[in-house]
PDB file of C-alpha atoms in Angstrom:
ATOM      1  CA  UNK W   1       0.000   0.000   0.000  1.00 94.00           C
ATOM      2  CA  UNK W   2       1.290   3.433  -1.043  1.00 97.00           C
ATOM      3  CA  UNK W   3      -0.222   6.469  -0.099  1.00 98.00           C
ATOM      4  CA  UNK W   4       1.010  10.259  -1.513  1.00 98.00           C
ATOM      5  CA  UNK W   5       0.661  13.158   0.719  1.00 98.00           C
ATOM      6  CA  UNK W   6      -0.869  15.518  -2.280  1.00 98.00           C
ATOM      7  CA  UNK W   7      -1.319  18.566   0.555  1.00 98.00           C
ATOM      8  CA  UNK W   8      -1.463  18.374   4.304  1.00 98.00           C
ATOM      9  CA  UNK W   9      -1.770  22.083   4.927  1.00 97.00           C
ATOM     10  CA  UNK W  10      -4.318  24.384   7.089  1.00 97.00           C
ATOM     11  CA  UNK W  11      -3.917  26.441   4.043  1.00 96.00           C
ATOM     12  CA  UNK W  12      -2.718  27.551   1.256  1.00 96.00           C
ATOM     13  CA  UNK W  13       0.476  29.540  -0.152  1.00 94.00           C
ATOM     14  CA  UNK W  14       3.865  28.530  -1.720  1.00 93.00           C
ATOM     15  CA  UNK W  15       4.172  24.838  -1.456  1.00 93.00           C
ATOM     16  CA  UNK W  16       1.188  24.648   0.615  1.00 97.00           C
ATOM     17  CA  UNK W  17      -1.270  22.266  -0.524  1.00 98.00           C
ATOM     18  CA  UNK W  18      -4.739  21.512   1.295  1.00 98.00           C
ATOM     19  CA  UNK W  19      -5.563  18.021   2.412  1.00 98.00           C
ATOM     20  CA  UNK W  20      -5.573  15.006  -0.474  1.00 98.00           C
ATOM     21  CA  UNK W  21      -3.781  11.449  -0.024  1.00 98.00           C
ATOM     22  CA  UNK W  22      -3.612   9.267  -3.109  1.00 98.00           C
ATOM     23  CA  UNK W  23      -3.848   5.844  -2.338  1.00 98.00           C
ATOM     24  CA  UNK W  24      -1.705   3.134  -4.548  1.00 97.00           C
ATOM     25  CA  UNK W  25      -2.499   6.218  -7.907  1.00 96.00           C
ATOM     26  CA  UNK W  26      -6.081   5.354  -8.220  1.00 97.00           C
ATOM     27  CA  UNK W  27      -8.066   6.190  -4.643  1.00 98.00           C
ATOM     28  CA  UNK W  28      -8.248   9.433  -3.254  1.00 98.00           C
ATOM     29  CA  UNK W  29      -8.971  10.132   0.700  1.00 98.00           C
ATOM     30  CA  UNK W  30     -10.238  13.518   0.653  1.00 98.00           C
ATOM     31  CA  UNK W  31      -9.521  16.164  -2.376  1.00 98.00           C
ATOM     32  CA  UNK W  32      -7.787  19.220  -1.024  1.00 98.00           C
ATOM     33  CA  UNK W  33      -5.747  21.669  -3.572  1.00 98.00           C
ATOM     34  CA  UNK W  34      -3.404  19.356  -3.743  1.00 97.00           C
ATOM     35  CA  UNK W  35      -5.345  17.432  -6.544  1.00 98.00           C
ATOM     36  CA  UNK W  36      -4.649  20.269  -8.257  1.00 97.00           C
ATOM     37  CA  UNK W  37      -0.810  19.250  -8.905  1.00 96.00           C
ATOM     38  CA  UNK W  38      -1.847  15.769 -10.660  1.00 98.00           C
ATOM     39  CA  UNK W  39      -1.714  15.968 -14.159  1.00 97.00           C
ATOM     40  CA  UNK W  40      -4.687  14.998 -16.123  1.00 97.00           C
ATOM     41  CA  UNK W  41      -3.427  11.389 -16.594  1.00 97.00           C
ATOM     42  CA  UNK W  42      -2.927  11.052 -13.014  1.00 98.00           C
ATOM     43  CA  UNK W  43      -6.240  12.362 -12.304  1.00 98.00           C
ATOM     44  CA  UNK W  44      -8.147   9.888 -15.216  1.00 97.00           C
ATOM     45  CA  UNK W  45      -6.686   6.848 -13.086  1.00 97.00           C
ATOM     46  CA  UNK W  46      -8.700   8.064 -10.136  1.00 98.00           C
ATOM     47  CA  UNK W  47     -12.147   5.790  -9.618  1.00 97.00           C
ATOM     48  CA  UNK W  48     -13.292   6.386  -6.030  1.00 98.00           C
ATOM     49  CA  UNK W  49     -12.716   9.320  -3.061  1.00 98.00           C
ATOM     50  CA  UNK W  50     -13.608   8.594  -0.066  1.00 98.00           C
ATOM     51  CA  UNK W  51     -14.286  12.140   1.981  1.00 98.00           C
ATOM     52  CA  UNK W  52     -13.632  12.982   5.685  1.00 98.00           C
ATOM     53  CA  UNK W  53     -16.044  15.994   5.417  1.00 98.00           C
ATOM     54  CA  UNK W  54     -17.609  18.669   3.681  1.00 98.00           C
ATOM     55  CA  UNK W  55     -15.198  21.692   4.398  1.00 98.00           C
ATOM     56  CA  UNK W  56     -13.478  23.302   1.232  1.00 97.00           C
ATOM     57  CA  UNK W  57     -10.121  22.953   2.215  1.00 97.00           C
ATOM     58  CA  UNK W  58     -10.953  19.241   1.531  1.00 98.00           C
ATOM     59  CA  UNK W  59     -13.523  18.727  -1.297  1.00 98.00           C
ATOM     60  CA  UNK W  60     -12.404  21.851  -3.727  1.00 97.00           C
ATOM     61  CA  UNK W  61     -10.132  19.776  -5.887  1.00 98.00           C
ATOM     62  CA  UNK W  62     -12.946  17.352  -6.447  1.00 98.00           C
ATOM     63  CA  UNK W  63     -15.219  20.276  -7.896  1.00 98.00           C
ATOM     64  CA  UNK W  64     -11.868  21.237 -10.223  1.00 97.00           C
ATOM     65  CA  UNK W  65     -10.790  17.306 -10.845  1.00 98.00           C
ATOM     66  CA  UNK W  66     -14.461  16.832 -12.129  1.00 98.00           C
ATOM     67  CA  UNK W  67     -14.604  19.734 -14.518  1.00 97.00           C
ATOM     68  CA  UNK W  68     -11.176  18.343 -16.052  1.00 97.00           C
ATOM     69  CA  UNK W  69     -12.109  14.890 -16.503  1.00 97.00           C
ATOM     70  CA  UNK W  70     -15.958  15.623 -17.859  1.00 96.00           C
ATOM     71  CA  UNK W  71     -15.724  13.889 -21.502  1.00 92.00           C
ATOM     72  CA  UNK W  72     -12.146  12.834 -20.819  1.00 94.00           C
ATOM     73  CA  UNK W  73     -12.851   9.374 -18.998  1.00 94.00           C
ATOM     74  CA  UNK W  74     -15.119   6.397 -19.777  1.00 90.00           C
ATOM     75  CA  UNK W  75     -15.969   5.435 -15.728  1.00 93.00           C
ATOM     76  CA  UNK W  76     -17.523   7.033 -13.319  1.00 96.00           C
ATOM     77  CA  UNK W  77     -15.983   8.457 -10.197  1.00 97.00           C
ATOM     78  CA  UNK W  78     -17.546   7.078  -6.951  1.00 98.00           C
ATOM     79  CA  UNK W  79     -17.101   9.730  -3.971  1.00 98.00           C
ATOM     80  CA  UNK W  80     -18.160   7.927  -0.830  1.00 98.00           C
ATOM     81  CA  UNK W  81     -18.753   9.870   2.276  1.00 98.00           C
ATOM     82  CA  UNK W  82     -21.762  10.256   5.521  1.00 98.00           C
ATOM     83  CA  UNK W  83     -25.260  11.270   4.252  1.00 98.00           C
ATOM     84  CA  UNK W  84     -24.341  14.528   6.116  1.00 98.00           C
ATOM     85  CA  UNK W  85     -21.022  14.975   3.452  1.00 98.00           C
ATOM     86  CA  UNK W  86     -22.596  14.399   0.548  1.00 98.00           C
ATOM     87  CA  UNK W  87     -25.938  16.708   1.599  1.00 98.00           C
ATOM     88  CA  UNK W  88     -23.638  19.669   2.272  1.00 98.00           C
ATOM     89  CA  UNK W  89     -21.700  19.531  -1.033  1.00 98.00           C
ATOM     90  CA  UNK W  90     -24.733  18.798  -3.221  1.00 97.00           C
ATOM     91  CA  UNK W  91     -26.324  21.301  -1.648  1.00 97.00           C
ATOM     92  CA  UNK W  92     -23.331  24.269  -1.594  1.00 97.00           C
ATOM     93  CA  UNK W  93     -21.004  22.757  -4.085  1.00 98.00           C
ATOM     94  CA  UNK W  94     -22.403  21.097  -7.282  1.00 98.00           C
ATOM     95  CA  UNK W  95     -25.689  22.981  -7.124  1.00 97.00           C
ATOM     96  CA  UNK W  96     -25.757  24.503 -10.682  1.00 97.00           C
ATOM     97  CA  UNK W  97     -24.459  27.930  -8.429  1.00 97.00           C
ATOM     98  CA  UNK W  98     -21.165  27.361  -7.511  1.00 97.00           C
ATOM     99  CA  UNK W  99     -20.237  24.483  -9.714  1.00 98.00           C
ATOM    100  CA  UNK W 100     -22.025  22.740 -12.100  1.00 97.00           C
ATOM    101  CA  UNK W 101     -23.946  19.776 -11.158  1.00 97.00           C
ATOM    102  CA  UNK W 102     -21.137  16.452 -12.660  1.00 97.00           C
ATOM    103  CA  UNK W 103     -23.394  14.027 -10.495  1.00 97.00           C
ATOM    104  CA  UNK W 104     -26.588  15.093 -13.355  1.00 96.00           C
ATOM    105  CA  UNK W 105     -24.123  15.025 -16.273  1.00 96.00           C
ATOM    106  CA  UNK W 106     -23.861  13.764 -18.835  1.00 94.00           C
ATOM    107  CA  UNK W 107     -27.209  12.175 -18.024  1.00 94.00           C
ATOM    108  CA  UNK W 108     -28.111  11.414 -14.290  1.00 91.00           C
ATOM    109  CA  UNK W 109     -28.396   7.633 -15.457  1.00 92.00           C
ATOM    110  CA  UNK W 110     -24.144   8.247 -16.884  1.00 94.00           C
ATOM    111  CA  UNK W 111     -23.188  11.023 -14.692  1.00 96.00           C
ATOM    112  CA  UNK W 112     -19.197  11.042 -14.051  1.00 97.00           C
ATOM    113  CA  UNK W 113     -20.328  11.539 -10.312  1.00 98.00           C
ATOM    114  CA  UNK W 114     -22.195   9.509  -8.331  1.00 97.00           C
ATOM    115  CA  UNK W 115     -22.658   9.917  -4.851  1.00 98.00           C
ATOM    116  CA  UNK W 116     -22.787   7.072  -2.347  1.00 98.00           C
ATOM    117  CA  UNK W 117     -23.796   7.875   1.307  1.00 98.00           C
ATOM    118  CA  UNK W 118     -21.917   5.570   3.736  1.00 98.00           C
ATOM    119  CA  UNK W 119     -22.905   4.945   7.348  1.00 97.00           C
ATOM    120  CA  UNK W 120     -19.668   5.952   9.848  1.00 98.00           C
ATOM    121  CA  UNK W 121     -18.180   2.570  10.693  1.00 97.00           C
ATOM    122  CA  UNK W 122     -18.610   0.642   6.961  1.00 97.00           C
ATOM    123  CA  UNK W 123     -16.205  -1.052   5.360  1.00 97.00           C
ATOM    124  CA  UNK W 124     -15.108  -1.314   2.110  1.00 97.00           C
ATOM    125  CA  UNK W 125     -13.057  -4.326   0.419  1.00 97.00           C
ATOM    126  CA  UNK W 126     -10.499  -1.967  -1.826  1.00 96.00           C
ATOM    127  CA  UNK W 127      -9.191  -5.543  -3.470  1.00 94.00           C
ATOM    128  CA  UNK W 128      -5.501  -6.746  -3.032  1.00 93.00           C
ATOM    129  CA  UNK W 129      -5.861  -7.461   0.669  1.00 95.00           C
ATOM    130  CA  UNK W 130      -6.733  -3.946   1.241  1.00 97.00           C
ATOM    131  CA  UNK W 131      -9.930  -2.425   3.040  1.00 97.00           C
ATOM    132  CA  UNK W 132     -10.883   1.605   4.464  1.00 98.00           C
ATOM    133  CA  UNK W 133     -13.421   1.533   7.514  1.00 98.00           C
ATOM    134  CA  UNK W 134     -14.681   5.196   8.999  1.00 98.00           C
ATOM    135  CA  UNK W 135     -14.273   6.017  11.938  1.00 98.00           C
ATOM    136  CA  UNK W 136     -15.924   9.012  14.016  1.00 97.00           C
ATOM    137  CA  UNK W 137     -14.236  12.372  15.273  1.00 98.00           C
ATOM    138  CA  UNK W 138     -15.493  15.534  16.325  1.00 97.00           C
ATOM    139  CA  UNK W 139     -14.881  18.964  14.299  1.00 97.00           C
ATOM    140  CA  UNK W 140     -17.298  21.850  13.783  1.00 97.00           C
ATOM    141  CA  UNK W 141     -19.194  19.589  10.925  1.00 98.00           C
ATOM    142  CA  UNK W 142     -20.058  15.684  10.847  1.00 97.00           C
ATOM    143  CA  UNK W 143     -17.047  14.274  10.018  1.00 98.00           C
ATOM    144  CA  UNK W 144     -14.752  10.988   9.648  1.00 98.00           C
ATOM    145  CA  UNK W 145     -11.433   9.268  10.172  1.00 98.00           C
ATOM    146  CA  UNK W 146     -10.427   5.908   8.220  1.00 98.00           C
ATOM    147  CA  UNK W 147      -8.331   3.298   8.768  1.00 98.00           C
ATOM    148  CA  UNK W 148      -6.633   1.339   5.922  1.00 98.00           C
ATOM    149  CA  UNK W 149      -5.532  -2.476   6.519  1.00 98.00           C
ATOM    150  CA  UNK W 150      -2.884  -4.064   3.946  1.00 96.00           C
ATOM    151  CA  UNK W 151      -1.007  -7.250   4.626  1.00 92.00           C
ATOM    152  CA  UNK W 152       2.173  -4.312   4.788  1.00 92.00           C
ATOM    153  CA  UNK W 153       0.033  -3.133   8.145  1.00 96.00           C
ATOM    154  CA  UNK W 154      -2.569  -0.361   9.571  1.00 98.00           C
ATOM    155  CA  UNK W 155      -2.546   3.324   8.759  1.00 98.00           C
ATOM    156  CA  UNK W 156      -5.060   5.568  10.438  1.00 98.00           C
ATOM    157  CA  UNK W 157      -6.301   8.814   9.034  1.00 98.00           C
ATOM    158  CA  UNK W 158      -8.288  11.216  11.584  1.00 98.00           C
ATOM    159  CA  UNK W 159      -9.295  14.433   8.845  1.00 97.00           C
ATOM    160  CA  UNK W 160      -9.768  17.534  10.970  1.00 98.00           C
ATOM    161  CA  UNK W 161     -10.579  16.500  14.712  1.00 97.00           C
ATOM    162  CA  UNK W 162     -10.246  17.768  18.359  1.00 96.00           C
ATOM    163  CA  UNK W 163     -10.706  15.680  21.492  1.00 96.00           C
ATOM    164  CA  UNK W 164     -12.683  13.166  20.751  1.00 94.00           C
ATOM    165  CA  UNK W 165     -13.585   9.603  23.199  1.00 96.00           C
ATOM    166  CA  UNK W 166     -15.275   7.994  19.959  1.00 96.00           C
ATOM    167  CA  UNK W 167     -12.151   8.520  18.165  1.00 98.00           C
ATOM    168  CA  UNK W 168      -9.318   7.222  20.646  1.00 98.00           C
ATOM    169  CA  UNK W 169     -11.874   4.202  21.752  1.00 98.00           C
ATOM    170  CA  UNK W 170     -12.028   2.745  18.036  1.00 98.00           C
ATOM    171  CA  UNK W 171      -8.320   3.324  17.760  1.00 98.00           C
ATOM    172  CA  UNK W 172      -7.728   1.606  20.603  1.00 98.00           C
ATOM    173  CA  UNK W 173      -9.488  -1.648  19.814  1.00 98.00           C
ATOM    174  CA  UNK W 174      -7.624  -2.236  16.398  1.00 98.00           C
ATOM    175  CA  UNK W 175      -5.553  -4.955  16.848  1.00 97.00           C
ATOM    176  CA  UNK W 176      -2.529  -3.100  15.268  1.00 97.00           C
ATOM    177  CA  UNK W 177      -1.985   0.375  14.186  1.00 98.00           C
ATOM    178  CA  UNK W 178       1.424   1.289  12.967  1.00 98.00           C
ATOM    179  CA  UNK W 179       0.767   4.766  11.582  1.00 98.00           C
ATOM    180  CA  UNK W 180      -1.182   7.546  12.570  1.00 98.00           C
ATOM    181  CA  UNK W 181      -1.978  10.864  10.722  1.00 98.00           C
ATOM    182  CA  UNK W 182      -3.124  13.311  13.182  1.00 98.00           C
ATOM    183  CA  UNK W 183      -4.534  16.729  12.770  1.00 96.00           C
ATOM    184  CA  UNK W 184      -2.330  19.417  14.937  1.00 97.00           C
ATOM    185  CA  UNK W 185      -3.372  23.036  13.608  1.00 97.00           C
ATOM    186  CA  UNK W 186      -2.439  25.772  16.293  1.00 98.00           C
ATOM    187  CA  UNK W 187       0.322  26.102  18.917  1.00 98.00           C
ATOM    188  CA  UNK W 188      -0.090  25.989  22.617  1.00 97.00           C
ATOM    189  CA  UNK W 189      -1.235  29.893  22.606  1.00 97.00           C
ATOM    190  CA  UNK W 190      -4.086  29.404  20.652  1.00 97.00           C
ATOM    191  CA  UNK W 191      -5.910  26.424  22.437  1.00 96.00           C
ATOM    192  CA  UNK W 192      -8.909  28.837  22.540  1.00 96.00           C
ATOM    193  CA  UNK W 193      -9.316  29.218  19.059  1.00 96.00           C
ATOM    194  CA  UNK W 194      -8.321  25.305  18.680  1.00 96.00           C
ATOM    195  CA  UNK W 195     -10.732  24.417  20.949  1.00 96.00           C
ATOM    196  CA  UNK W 196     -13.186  26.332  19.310  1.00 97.00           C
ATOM    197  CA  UNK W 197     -12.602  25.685  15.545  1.00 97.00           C
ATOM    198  CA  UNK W 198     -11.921  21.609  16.425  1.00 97.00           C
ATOM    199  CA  UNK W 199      -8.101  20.844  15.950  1.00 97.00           C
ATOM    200  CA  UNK W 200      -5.503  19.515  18.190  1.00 98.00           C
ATOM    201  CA  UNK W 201      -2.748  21.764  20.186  1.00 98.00           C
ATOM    202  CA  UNK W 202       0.579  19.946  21.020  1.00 98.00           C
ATOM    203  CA  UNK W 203      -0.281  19.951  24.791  1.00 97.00           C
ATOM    204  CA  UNK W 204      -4.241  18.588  24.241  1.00 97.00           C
ATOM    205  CA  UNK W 205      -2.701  16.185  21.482  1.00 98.00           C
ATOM    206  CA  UNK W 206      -0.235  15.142  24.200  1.00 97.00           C
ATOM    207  CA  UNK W 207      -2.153  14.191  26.696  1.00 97.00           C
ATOM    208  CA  UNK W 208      -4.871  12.586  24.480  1.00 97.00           C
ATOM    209  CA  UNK W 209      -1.911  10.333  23.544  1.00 97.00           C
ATOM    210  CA  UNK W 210      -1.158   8.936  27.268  1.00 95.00           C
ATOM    211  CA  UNK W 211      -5.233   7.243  26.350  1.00 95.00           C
ATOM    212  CA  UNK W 212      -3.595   4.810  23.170  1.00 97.00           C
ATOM    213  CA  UNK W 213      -2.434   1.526  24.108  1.00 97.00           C
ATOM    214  CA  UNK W 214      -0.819   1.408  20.602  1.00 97.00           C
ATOM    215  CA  UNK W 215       2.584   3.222  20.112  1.00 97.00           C
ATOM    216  CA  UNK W 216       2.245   3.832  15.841  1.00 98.00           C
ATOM    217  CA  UNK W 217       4.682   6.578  14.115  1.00 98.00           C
ATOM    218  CA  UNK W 218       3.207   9.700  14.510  1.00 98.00           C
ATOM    219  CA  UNK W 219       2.305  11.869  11.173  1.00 98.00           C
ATOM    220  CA  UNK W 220       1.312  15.213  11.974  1.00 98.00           C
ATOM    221  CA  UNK W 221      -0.593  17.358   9.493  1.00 98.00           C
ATOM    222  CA  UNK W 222      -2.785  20.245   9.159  1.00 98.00           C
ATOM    223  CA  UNK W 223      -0.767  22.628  10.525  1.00 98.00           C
ATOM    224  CA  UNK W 224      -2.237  26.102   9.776  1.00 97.00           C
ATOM    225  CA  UNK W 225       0.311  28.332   7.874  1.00 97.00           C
ATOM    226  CA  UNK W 226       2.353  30.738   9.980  1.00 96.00           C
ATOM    227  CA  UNK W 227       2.154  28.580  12.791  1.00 97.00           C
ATOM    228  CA  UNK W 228       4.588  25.997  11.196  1.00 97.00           C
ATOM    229  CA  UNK W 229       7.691  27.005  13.507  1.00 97.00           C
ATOM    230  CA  UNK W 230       6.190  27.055  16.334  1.00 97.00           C
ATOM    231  CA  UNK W 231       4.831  24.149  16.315  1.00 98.00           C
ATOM    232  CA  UNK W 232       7.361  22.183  15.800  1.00 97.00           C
ATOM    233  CA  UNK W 233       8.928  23.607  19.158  1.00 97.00           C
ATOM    234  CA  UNK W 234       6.679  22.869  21.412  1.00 98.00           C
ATOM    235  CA  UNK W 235       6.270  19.532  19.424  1.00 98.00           C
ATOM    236  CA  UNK W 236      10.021  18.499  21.090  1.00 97.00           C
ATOM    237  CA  UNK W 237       8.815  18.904  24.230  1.00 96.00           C
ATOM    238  CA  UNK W 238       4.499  18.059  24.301  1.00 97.00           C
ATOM    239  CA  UNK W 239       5.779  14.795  22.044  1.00 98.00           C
ATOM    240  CA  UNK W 240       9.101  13.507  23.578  1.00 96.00           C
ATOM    241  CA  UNK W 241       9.094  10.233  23.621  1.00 95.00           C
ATOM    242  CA  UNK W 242       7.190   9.382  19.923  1.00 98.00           C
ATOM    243  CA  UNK W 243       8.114   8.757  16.921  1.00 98.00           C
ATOM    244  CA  UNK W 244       7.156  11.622  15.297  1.00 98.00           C
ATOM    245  CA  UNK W 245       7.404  13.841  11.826  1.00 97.00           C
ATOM    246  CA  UNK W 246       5.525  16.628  10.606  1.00 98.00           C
ATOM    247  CA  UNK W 247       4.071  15.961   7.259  1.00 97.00           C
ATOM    248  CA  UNK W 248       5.106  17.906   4.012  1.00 95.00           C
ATOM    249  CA  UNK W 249       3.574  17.554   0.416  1.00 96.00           C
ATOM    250  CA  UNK W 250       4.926  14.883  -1.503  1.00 96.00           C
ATOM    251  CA  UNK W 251       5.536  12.900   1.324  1.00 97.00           C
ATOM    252  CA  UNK W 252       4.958   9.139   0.675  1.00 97.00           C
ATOM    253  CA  UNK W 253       4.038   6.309   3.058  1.00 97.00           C
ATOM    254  CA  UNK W 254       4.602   2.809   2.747  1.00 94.00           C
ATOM    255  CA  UNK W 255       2.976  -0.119   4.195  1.00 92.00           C
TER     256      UNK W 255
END
């Protein structure tokens, strides 16, 4: 299994790309700018994307990716997400307004879209001994983790979350989890506005940590720009003791 770190930012700017893993060039786990650096090869190989939620820092480069491959690809693209996911981006994103509508076109019977709402926990066989399961977390919409199983091992994916008991109790009852992509958007000095807004500090992530009986490499992401240095100080101390790295586009993870 081989996943691509397209963008792991909080935002955007030079070399800053938005959330979007590519998963063995053909799977996509949420569709941040950073679909926006695939060429349109790259993009045509794409069949399903599987979407933590409905913010736009994570489903833009669908809206783009669809507009590119409308009359370019035979197969439909499945994006597979909650019923609350795909309500708020057929309601504010492909509404005819904003974008145009690629789950009604060509045809609704042969649209390049189609929607599938997904209950949080379901699985999904991905073929050669790999599966995805969902996994709640709490942010400021309805929104998702996944897990992904391989025979290389388990790599867990928590999209934009704070504190969360759901979260840390299904983690914790996998029977192995070797790597785990965390969300850690604001320094210390901002827990406020991280508690508000949904995203991990070093010091909450910390001591959310000392609750997993599993002890997987660490991938941090989502950091919001500007806030880049200093997190990775007080990372060294809120995190000494893991294995630890703080994500950057292109990055690539093998199981």
């Amino acid at each position: 299994m081989r996943i691509r770190v397209l963008g792991c930012s909080g935002g955007v700017g030079p070399d800053l790309r938005t959330t979007s893993l590519l998963l063995d060039e053909e799977i996509l786990i949420d569709a941040g700018t950073g679909v926006g650096d695939l060429s349109l090869s790259e993009m045509s190989r794409i069949h399903r994307v599987f979407l933590t939620h409905a913010h736009l820092d994570h489903v833009c480069g669908l809206a783009f990716m669809a507009d590119n491959l409308f009359g370019e690809v035979q197969h439909p693209i499945e994006v597979l997400a909650t019923p609350q996911t795909i309500g708020a981006i057929r309601t504010h994103l492909f509404n005819w307004q904003l974008w145009p509508d690629f789950s009604e076109l060509p045809s609704k019977d042969d649209a390049l879209l189609r929607m599938r709402e997904c209950a949080v926990g379901e699985r999904h066989d991905l073929g050669q001994g790999r599966d995805i399961q969902s996994f709640e977390v709490l942010h400021t919409v309805p929104a998702v983790g996944y897990v992904l199983r391989s025979q290389g091992g388990v790599f867990a994916f928590t999209g934009d979350t704070g504190s969360c008991d759901s979260m840390w109790d299904f983690l914790n009852a996998l029977p192995r989890l070797d790597k785990l992509m965390i969300d850690i958007a604001f320094p210390d000095e901002l827990a406020d506005l991280g508690r508000i807004s949904r995203h991990y500090t070093p010091a909450v992530l910390a001591g959310d940590l000392s609750r997993l009986r599993h002890r997987p490499e660490l991938l941090l992401t989502h950091h919001k720009p500007g806030c880049e240095d200093s997190l990775r100080d007080e990372c060294k101390t809120a995190l000494q003791g893991w294995n630890y790295s703080h994500l950057r586009r292109g990055t690539v993870i093998e199981l």
